[in-house]
Short mmCIF file of C-alpha atoms and ligand atoms in Angstrom, two decimals:
data_model
loop_
_atom_site.label_atom_id
_atom_site.label_comp_id
_atom_site.label_asym_id
_atom_site.label_seq_id
_atom_site.Cartn_x
_atom_site.Cartn_y
_atom_site.Cartn_z
CA GLN A 3 60.71 31.65 59.91
CA ALA A 4 61.34 34.67 62.05
CA LYS A 5 59.94 37.27 59.61
CA LYS A 6 56.48 35.66 59.45
CA GLN A 7 55.93 36.25 63.14
CA GLY A 8 55.48 39.97 62.53
CA GLY A 9 57.54 42.37 64.59
CA ASN A 10 58.78 39.61 66.80
CA GLY A 11 61.49 38.25 64.51
CA PHE A 12 64.23 39.72 66.60
CA GLN A 13 62.97 38.24 69.79
CA PHE A 14 62.59 34.85 68.13
CA CYS A 15 66.22 34.90 67.15
CA SER A 16 67.43 35.99 70.53
CA GLU A 17 65.35 33.30 72.22
CA GLU A 18 66.96 30.72 70.03
CA MET A 19 70.35 32.14 70.90
CA ASP A 20 69.47 31.99 74.57
CA THR A 21 68.67 28.29 74.29
CA ARG A 22 71.89 27.69 72.48
CA ALA A 23 73.90 29.69 75.01
CA HIS A 24 72.13 27.85 77.79
CA LYS A 25 72.94 24.47 76.25
CA ALA A 26 76.58 25.47 75.86
CA LEU A 27 76.70 26.58 79.49
CA GLU A 28 75.18 23.32 80.60
CA LEU A 29 77.68 21.39 78.52
CA GLU A 30 80.52 23.48 79.89
CA GLY A 31 79.45 22.62 83.43
CA ASP A 32 79.22 18.94 82.49
CA LEU A 33 82.65 19.11 80.90
CA ARG A 34 84.22 20.62 84.00
CA GLN A 35 82.63 17.93 86.12
CA ALA A 36 83.65 15.18 83.71
CA LEU A 37 87.28 16.18 84.16
CA GLN A 38 86.93 15.79 87.91
CA LEU A 39 84.97 12.54 87.69
CA GLY A 40 87.29 11.00 85.13
CA SER A 41 84.60 10.42 82.51
CA PHE A 42 86.90 10.56 79.51
CA VAL A 43 88.39 7.56 77.74
CA LEU A 44 90.91 7.14 74.98
CA HIS A 45 90.34 4.83 72.05
CA TYR A 46 93.26 3.85 69.86
CA GLN A 47 93.23 3.53 66.10
CA PRO A 48 96.10 1.54 64.58
CA LYS A 49 98.23 2.90 61.75
CA VAL A 50 99.49 0.24 59.33
CA LYS A 51 102.60 0.34 57.17
CA ILE A 52 101.68 -0.64 53.63
CA ALA A 53 105.03 -2.29 52.77
CA SER A 54 105.06 -4.65 55.75
CA GLY A 55 101.37 -4.84 56.61
CA LYS A 56 102.39 -4.25 60.23
CA ILE A 57 100.96 -1.92 62.83
CA ASP A 58 103.55 0.79 63.29
CA GLY A 59 101.69 3.16 65.57
CA CYS A 60 98.30 4.19 66.84
CA GLU A 61 96.39 7.42 67.38
CA ALA A 62 94.77 8.18 70.74
CA LEU A 63 91.29 9.65 70.24
CA VAL A 64 89.38 10.99 73.21
CA ARG A 65 85.74 10.15 73.94
CA TRP A 66 83.47 11.47 76.64
CA ASN A 67 81.50 8.82 78.44
CA HIS A 68 78.55 11.01 79.44
CA PRO A 69 76.20 9.68 82.15
CA ASP A 70 73.00 10.47 80.18
CA LYS A 71 74.14 11.03 76.64
CA GLY A 72 76.43 8.01 76.22
CA MET A 73 79.71 8.22 74.27
CA ILE A 74 80.16 11.74 72.91
CA SER A 75 82.55 12.21 70.01
CA PRO A 76 85.36 14.77 70.27
CA ASP A 77 83.93 16.90 67.46
CA ASP A 78 81.04 17.64 69.83
CA PHE A 79 83.07 18.87 72.79
CA ILE A 80 86.64 19.75 71.75
CA PRO A 81 85.54 23.11 70.24
CA LEU A 82 83.80 24.03 73.51
CA ALA A 83 86.78 22.83 75.52
CA GLU A 84 88.96 25.09 73.38
CA GLU A 85 86.69 28.11 73.82
CA THR A 86 86.47 27.72 77.57
CA GLY A 87 90.14 26.92 78.13
CA LEU A 88 89.25 23.51 79.58
CA ILE A 89 91.31 22.05 76.74
CA ILE A 90 94.45 22.74 78.78
CA ALA A 91 93.39 20.37 81.56
CA LEU A 92 91.80 17.91 79.13
CA GLY A 93 94.87 17.92 76.90
CA GLU A 94 97.08 17.20 79.86
CA TRP A 95 94.83 14.34 80.89
CA VAL A 96 95.03 12.90 77.35
CA LEU A 97 98.85 13.04 77.36
CA ARG A 98 99.07 11.46 80.79
CA GLU A 99 96.55 8.74 79.95
CA ALA A 100 98.32 7.88 76.69
CA CYS A 101 101.61 7.57 78.60
CA ARG A 102 99.99 5.46 81.30
CA GLN A 103 98.55 3.15 78.62
CA PHE A 104 101.88 2.88 76.84
CA LYS A 105 103.49 1.68 80.07
CA ALA A 106 100.59 -0.70 80.77
CA TRP A 107 101.01 -2.32 77.32
CA GLN A 108 104.74 -2.60 77.99
CA ALA A 109 104.06 -4.28 81.32
CA GLN A 110 101.88 -6.81 79.45
CA GLY A 111 104.90 -7.69 77.32
CA LEU A 112 103.49 -6.22 74.10
CA PRO A 113 105.79 -4.85 71.41
CA PRO A 114 106.04 -1.06 71.80
CA ILE A 115 104.33 1.15 69.23
CA LYS A 116 104.30 4.91 68.88
CA ILE A 117 101.24 6.64 70.30
CA ALA A 118 100.03 9.74 68.50
CA VAL A 119 98.23 12.43 70.48
CA ASN A 120 96.24 15.31 69.01
CA LEU A 121 97.11 18.78 70.24
CA SER A 122 94.98 21.92 70.17
CA ALA A 123 96.43 25.28 69.27
CA ARG A 124 95.55 26.74 72.63
CA GLN A 125 97.25 23.86 74.44
CA PHE A 126 100.32 23.89 72.23
CA LEU A 127 100.78 27.67 72.53
CA GLN A 128 100.66 27.68 76.35
CA SER A 129 103.93 29.18 77.49
CA ASP A 130 104.75 26.11 79.61
CA PHE A 131 103.66 23.45 77.10
CA VAL A 132 107.13 22.03 76.44
CA GLU A 133 107.92 21.92 80.12
CA SER A 134 104.65 20.25 81.03
CA ILE A 135 104.89 17.54 78.38
CA GLN A 136 108.44 16.77 79.50
CA THR A 137 107.32 16.53 83.09
CA ILE A 138 104.73 13.94 82.07
CA LEU A 139 107.31 11.88 80.16
CA HIS A 140 109.66 11.90 83.15
CA GLU A 141 106.81 10.93 85.42
CA PHE A 142 106.22 7.79 83.32
CA ASP A 143 109.84 7.30 82.30
CA ILE A 144 109.09 7.19 78.58
CA ASP A 145 111.46 8.06 75.77
CA PRO A 146 109.97 10.96 73.76
CA HIS A 147 110.32 9.16 70.44
CA TRP A 148 107.37 6.92 71.40
CA LEU A 149 105.13 9.98 71.40
CA ASP A 150 103.92 11.36 68.10
CA LEU A 151 102.43 14.86 68.37
CA GLU A 152 99.71 15.60 65.80
CA LEU A 153 99.17 19.24 64.92
CA THR A 154 96.71 20.34 62.30
CA GLU A 155 97.84 22.17 59.24
CA SER A 156 95.54 25.15 59.90
CA MET A 157 96.91 25.47 63.42
CA VAL A 158 100.58 25.63 62.44
CA MET A 159 99.91 28.21 59.74
CA GLU A 160 98.34 30.63 62.23
CA ASP A 161 101.72 31.74 63.50
CA PRO A 162 104.27 29.85 61.42
CA ASP A 163 107.43 31.55 62.73
CA ARG A 164 106.61 30.92 66.34
CA ILE A 165 105.42 27.38 65.58
CA ALA A 166 108.58 26.60 63.61
CA LYS A 167 110.66 27.44 66.71
CA LEU A 168 108.46 25.35 68.98
CA LEU A 169 108.54 22.42 66.58
CA ALA A 170 112.33 22.60 66.39
CA GLU A 171 112.49 22.50 70.17
CA LEU A 172 110.18 19.48 70.34
CA LYS A 173 112.06 17.69 67.56
CA GLN A 174 115.31 18.34 69.41
CA ILE A 175 113.88 16.69 72.52
CA GLY A 176 113.02 13.67 70.37
CA PHE A 177 109.27 13.72 69.78
CA ALA A 178 107.82 12.50 66.50
CA LEU A 179 105.77 15.23 64.79
CA SER A 180 102.89 14.84 62.35
CA LEU A 181 100.88 17.35 60.37
CA ASP A 182 97.21 16.33 60.63
CA ASP A 183 94.36 16.94 58.17
CA PHE A 184 96.90 17.90 55.55
CA GLY A 185 95.44 19.55 52.48
CA THR A 186 92.53 21.26 54.25
CA GLY A 187 94.52 24.29 55.41
CA TYR A 188 96.61 26.74 53.49
CA SER A 189 100.17 25.59 53.87
CA SER A 190 102.94 27.56 52.38
CA LEU A 191 105.26 24.97 50.95
CA ASN A 192 108.15 27.16 52.01
CA TYR A 193 107.11 26.94 55.63
CA LEU A 194 106.44 23.26 55.31
CA ARG A 195 110.02 22.82 54.24
CA ARG A 196 111.19 24.55 57.43
CA PHE A 197 109.03 22.55 59.80
CA PRO A 198 110.90 19.54 61.21
CA ILE A 199 107.92 17.19 60.79
CA ASP A 200 108.13 13.45 60.22
CA CYS A 201 104.82 12.74 58.61
CA LEU A 202 101.99 14.30 56.58
CA LYS A 203 98.57 12.89 57.36
CA ILE A 204 96.52 13.29 54.20
CA ASP A 205 93.00 14.33 55.10
CA ARG A 206 90.22 11.84 54.55
CA SER A 207 88.48 14.17 52.08
CA PHE A 208 91.35 13.56 49.63
CA ILE A 209 91.12 9.80 49.99
CA LEU A 210 87.35 9.50 49.60
CA ASP A 211 87.14 9.43 45.78
CA VAL A 212 90.57 8.20 44.72
CA ALA A 213 89.15 4.94 43.38
CA SER A 214 86.36 6.53 41.34
CA ASP A 215 87.56 9.94 40.24
CA ALA A 216 90.66 10.57 38.13
CA THR A 217 91.15 14.13 39.41
CA ALA A 218 90.87 13.06 43.05
CA ALA A 219 93.36 10.27 42.34
CA SER A 220 95.81 12.64 40.72
CA VAL A 221 95.54 15.16 43.60
CA ALA A 222 96.09 12.47 46.24
CA ASN A 223 99.07 11.17 44.29
CA SER A 224 100.55 14.70 44.21
CA VAL A 225 100.09 15.15 47.95
CA ILE A 226 101.96 11.89 48.56
CA GLY A 227 104.61 13.28 46.21
CA ILE A 228 104.86 16.48 48.29
CA ALA A 229 105.53 14.44 51.42
CA HIS A 230 108.20 12.43 49.67
CA SER A 231 109.87 15.48 48.17
CA LEU A 232 110.09 16.88 51.70
CA GLY A 233 111.72 13.60 52.68
CA ILE A 234 108.94 12.62 55.07
CA HIS A 235 106.27 9.93 55.37
CA ALA A 236 102.77 10.09 53.96
CA ILE A 237 99.88 8.47 55.79
CA ALA A 238 96.35 8.35 54.40
CA GLU A 239 93.50 9.01 56.82
CA GLY A 240 90.05 7.47 56.57
CA VAL A 241 90.87 4.54 54.29
CA GLU A 242 87.68 2.48 54.09
CA THR A 243 87.88 0.35 50.95
CA ARG A 244 90.25 -2.11 49.30
CA GLU A 245 90.13 -0.01 46.15
CA GLN A 246 91.41 3.04 48.03
CA TYR A 247 94.07 0.88 49.63
CA ALA A 248 95.19 -0.56 46.27
CA PHE A 249 95.46 2.91 44.81
CA LEU A 250 97.49 4.20 47.79
CA ALA A 251 99.80 1.19 47.62
CA MET A 252 100.37 1.93 43.94
CA CYS A 253 101.25 5.56 44.78
CA GLU A 254 103.72 4.36 47.40
CA CYS A 255 101.89 6.00 50.26
CA ASP A 256 103.73 4.80 53.38
CA SER A 257 100.95 4.00 55.81
CA ILE A 258 97.19 3.93 56.16
CA GLN A 259 94.74 4.54 58.96
CA GLY A 260 91.05 3.84 58.58
CA TYR A 261 88.08 1.59 59.06
CA LEU A 262 89.36 -0.83 56.38
CA PHE A 263 91.91 -2.09 58.87
CA SER A 264 90.30 -0.99 62.14
CA LYS A 265 88.09 1.57 63.83
CA PRO A 266 89.47 3.28 66.94
CA LEU A 267 89.47 0.57 69.64
CA PRO A 268 89.36 0.39 73.43
CA ALA A 269 92.87 -0.21 74.82
CA ASN A 270 92.30 -3.93 75.47
CA ASP A 271 91.15 -4.59 71.92
CA LEU A 272 94.21 -2.88 70.50
CA ALA A 273 96.35 -4.95 72.89
CA ALA A 274 94.74 -8.11 71.47
CA LEU A 275 95.70 -7.00 67.94
CA LEU A 276 99.27 -6.33 69.04
CA ALA A 277 99.50 -9.71 70.74
CA ASN A 278 98.39 -11.59 67.59
CA PRO A 279 99.96 -9.75 64.69
CA THR A 280 98.92 -10.92 61.22
CA PRO A 281 100.30 -8.80 58.40
CA PHE A 282 97.59 -6.82 56.62
CA LYS A 283 97.64 -7.63 52.91
CA PRO A 284 94.22 -7.00 51.39
CA THR A 285 93.74 -8.16 47.82
CA THR A 286 91.28 -6.63 45.42
P1 C2E B 305 91.61 13.53 63.55
O1 C2E B 305 92.77 13.73 64.43
O2 C2E B 305 91.77 13.86 62.11
O3 C2E B 305 91.20 12.00 63.76
C1 C2E B 305 90.69 11.18 62.76
C2 C2E B 305 89.19 11.03 62.87
O4 C2E B 305 88.71 10.26 61.77
C3 C2E B 305 88.73 10.26 64.12
O5 C2E B 305 87.47 10.80 64.49
C4 C2E B 305 88.57 8.85 63.58
O6 C2E B 305 87.69 8.04 64.34
C5 C2E B 305 88.00 9.13 62.21
N1 C2E B 305 88.26 8.04 61.27
C6 C2E B 305 89.31 7.20 61.24
N2 C2E B 305 89.23 6.33 60.22
C7 C2E B 305 88.08 6.62 59.57
C8 C2E B 305 87.43 6.05 58.41
O7 C2E B 305 87.90 5.11 57.78
N3 C2E B 305 86.26 6.64 58.04
C9 C2E B 305 85.70 7.68 58.73
N4 C2E B 305 84.54 8.17 58.29
N5 C2E B 305 86.29 8.24 59.81
C10 C2E B 305 87.46 7.71 60.23
P2 C2E B 305 87.14 11.16 66.01
O8 C2E B 305 87.72 10.15 66.93
O9 C2E B 305 85.68 11.44 66.08
O10 C2E B 305 87.96 12.51 66.23
C11 C2E B 305 87.63 13.68 65.53
C12 C2E B 305 88.64 14.77 65.74
O11 C2E B 305 88.63 15.22 67.10
C13 C2E B 305 90.06 14.34 65.49
O12 C2E B 305 90.34 14.35 64.10
C14 C2E B 305 90.84 15.39 66.25
O13 C2E B 305 90.98 16.56 65.50
C15 C2E B 305 89.92 15.69 67.43
N6 C2E B 305 90.42 14.98 68.61
C16 C2E B 305 90.28 13.69 68.98
N7 C2E B 305 90.91 13.43 70.15
C17 C2E B 305 91.50 14.60 70.53
C18 C2E B 305 92.32 15.00 71.65
O14 C2E B 305 92.66 14.20 72.54
N8 C2E B 305 92.72 16.31 71.68
C19 C2E B 305 92.38 17.20 70.71
N9 C2E B 305 92.82 18.46 70.82
N10 C2E B 305 91.62 16.86 69.66
C20 C2E B 305 91.19 15.59 69.56
MG1 MG B 306 94.71 13.30 64.44
MG1 MG B 307 93.37 13.79 60.97
MG1 MG B 308 90.92 14.53 59.76
#
C-alpha cells in the first residue's frame, strides 16, 4: 500500500510504472525480433456444422513461440503489437502463413476448407489493406472465398460508415466476412443490417451458462435469431460441453467451435482430422 509508506506513495507508484514500462519495452523489442526470427506459429481450430457434423472451416490463431517464456497466447501480445504498430507486419505474416498452409493442405490432397483470420482495427484501417491482402492472394493463387475475415463487433462499430464501405469492397472481391465476439460490443442493429457479413460468431460468454440458466439460454437463442433474421449464419464460440451443444442444436445454431470438438491444433494435427473425417454427433 502506497499510502503507508509516508510521503513516498507517489514515488512507489511511479517506480511500479517504470517496471511496467520497462517490461513492455522489453517485450516490444522481443516482438520485433520475433518477427525477424520467425518465432510465430498458427494453430487452427476447426468449426463444425451442426446439421452434418462436418468440419466446414477453421480459425487461424497466432501463438508466439518465445525462446525463454514458451508459447505465449495472443491475448498477451496482440494488444502491445497494436499499440506499437507491429500488428501491421504481424497481421501480414498471419495472412501469408494461412495462405501458405491452405496451399500445403491442398498439395497433400486434403479437401479444402475455409480459413478464418482475425484482423485488428489498425491493420484493417490501413489505407492499403485491401490492396495488400489481394497481393497475398495472387501470390498464392487462392480464390478469396476460401478466406474468412473475422472482425470484432467493437471494431466495426468504431467507424461504422467507413467500415461498411470497406466491407462492401471486400465482399465484392469475394471474401467471407464474420463478426467476432458478437454480443460484447454495442452493435446498432441498423448498421448490422447494412454490413455484408456472412456469419455472427456468438461470444463464448453467452454460451457459458446456456445449459444451466434459463435467462442465458433465452438470450443465446435470441442472438441466434438475430443472425437468422439477418439471413446469415450463427456460430457459437467456446462450446465445451454436450449440454451446451444439445441446446445450440435445438436452437438451430448453424455451427460450433470449441474444446468439445477440438482445441486449436498445430497444422499437421488438423490435417489428420481432415484426412479421417468422422461426422461429429455427440449424444447427451
Ligand atoms: P477469438 O478470435 O475470439 O478466438 C477465440 C479464442 O477462444 C481463442 O483463444 C481460442 O483458443 C479460444 N477458445 C476456443 N474454444 C474454446 C473453448 O471451448 N473454451 C475456451 N475457454 N476457450 C476457447 P486464443 O487463441 O488465445 O486467442 C485469443 C484472441 O486473440 C482471439 O480471440 C483473437 O481476438 C486474438 N487473436 C488470435 N490470433 C490473432 C491474429 O492472428 N490476429 C489478431 N489481430 N488477433 C488474433
Ligand atoms: Mg476470432
Ligand atoms: Mg471470437
Ligand atoms: Mg471471443
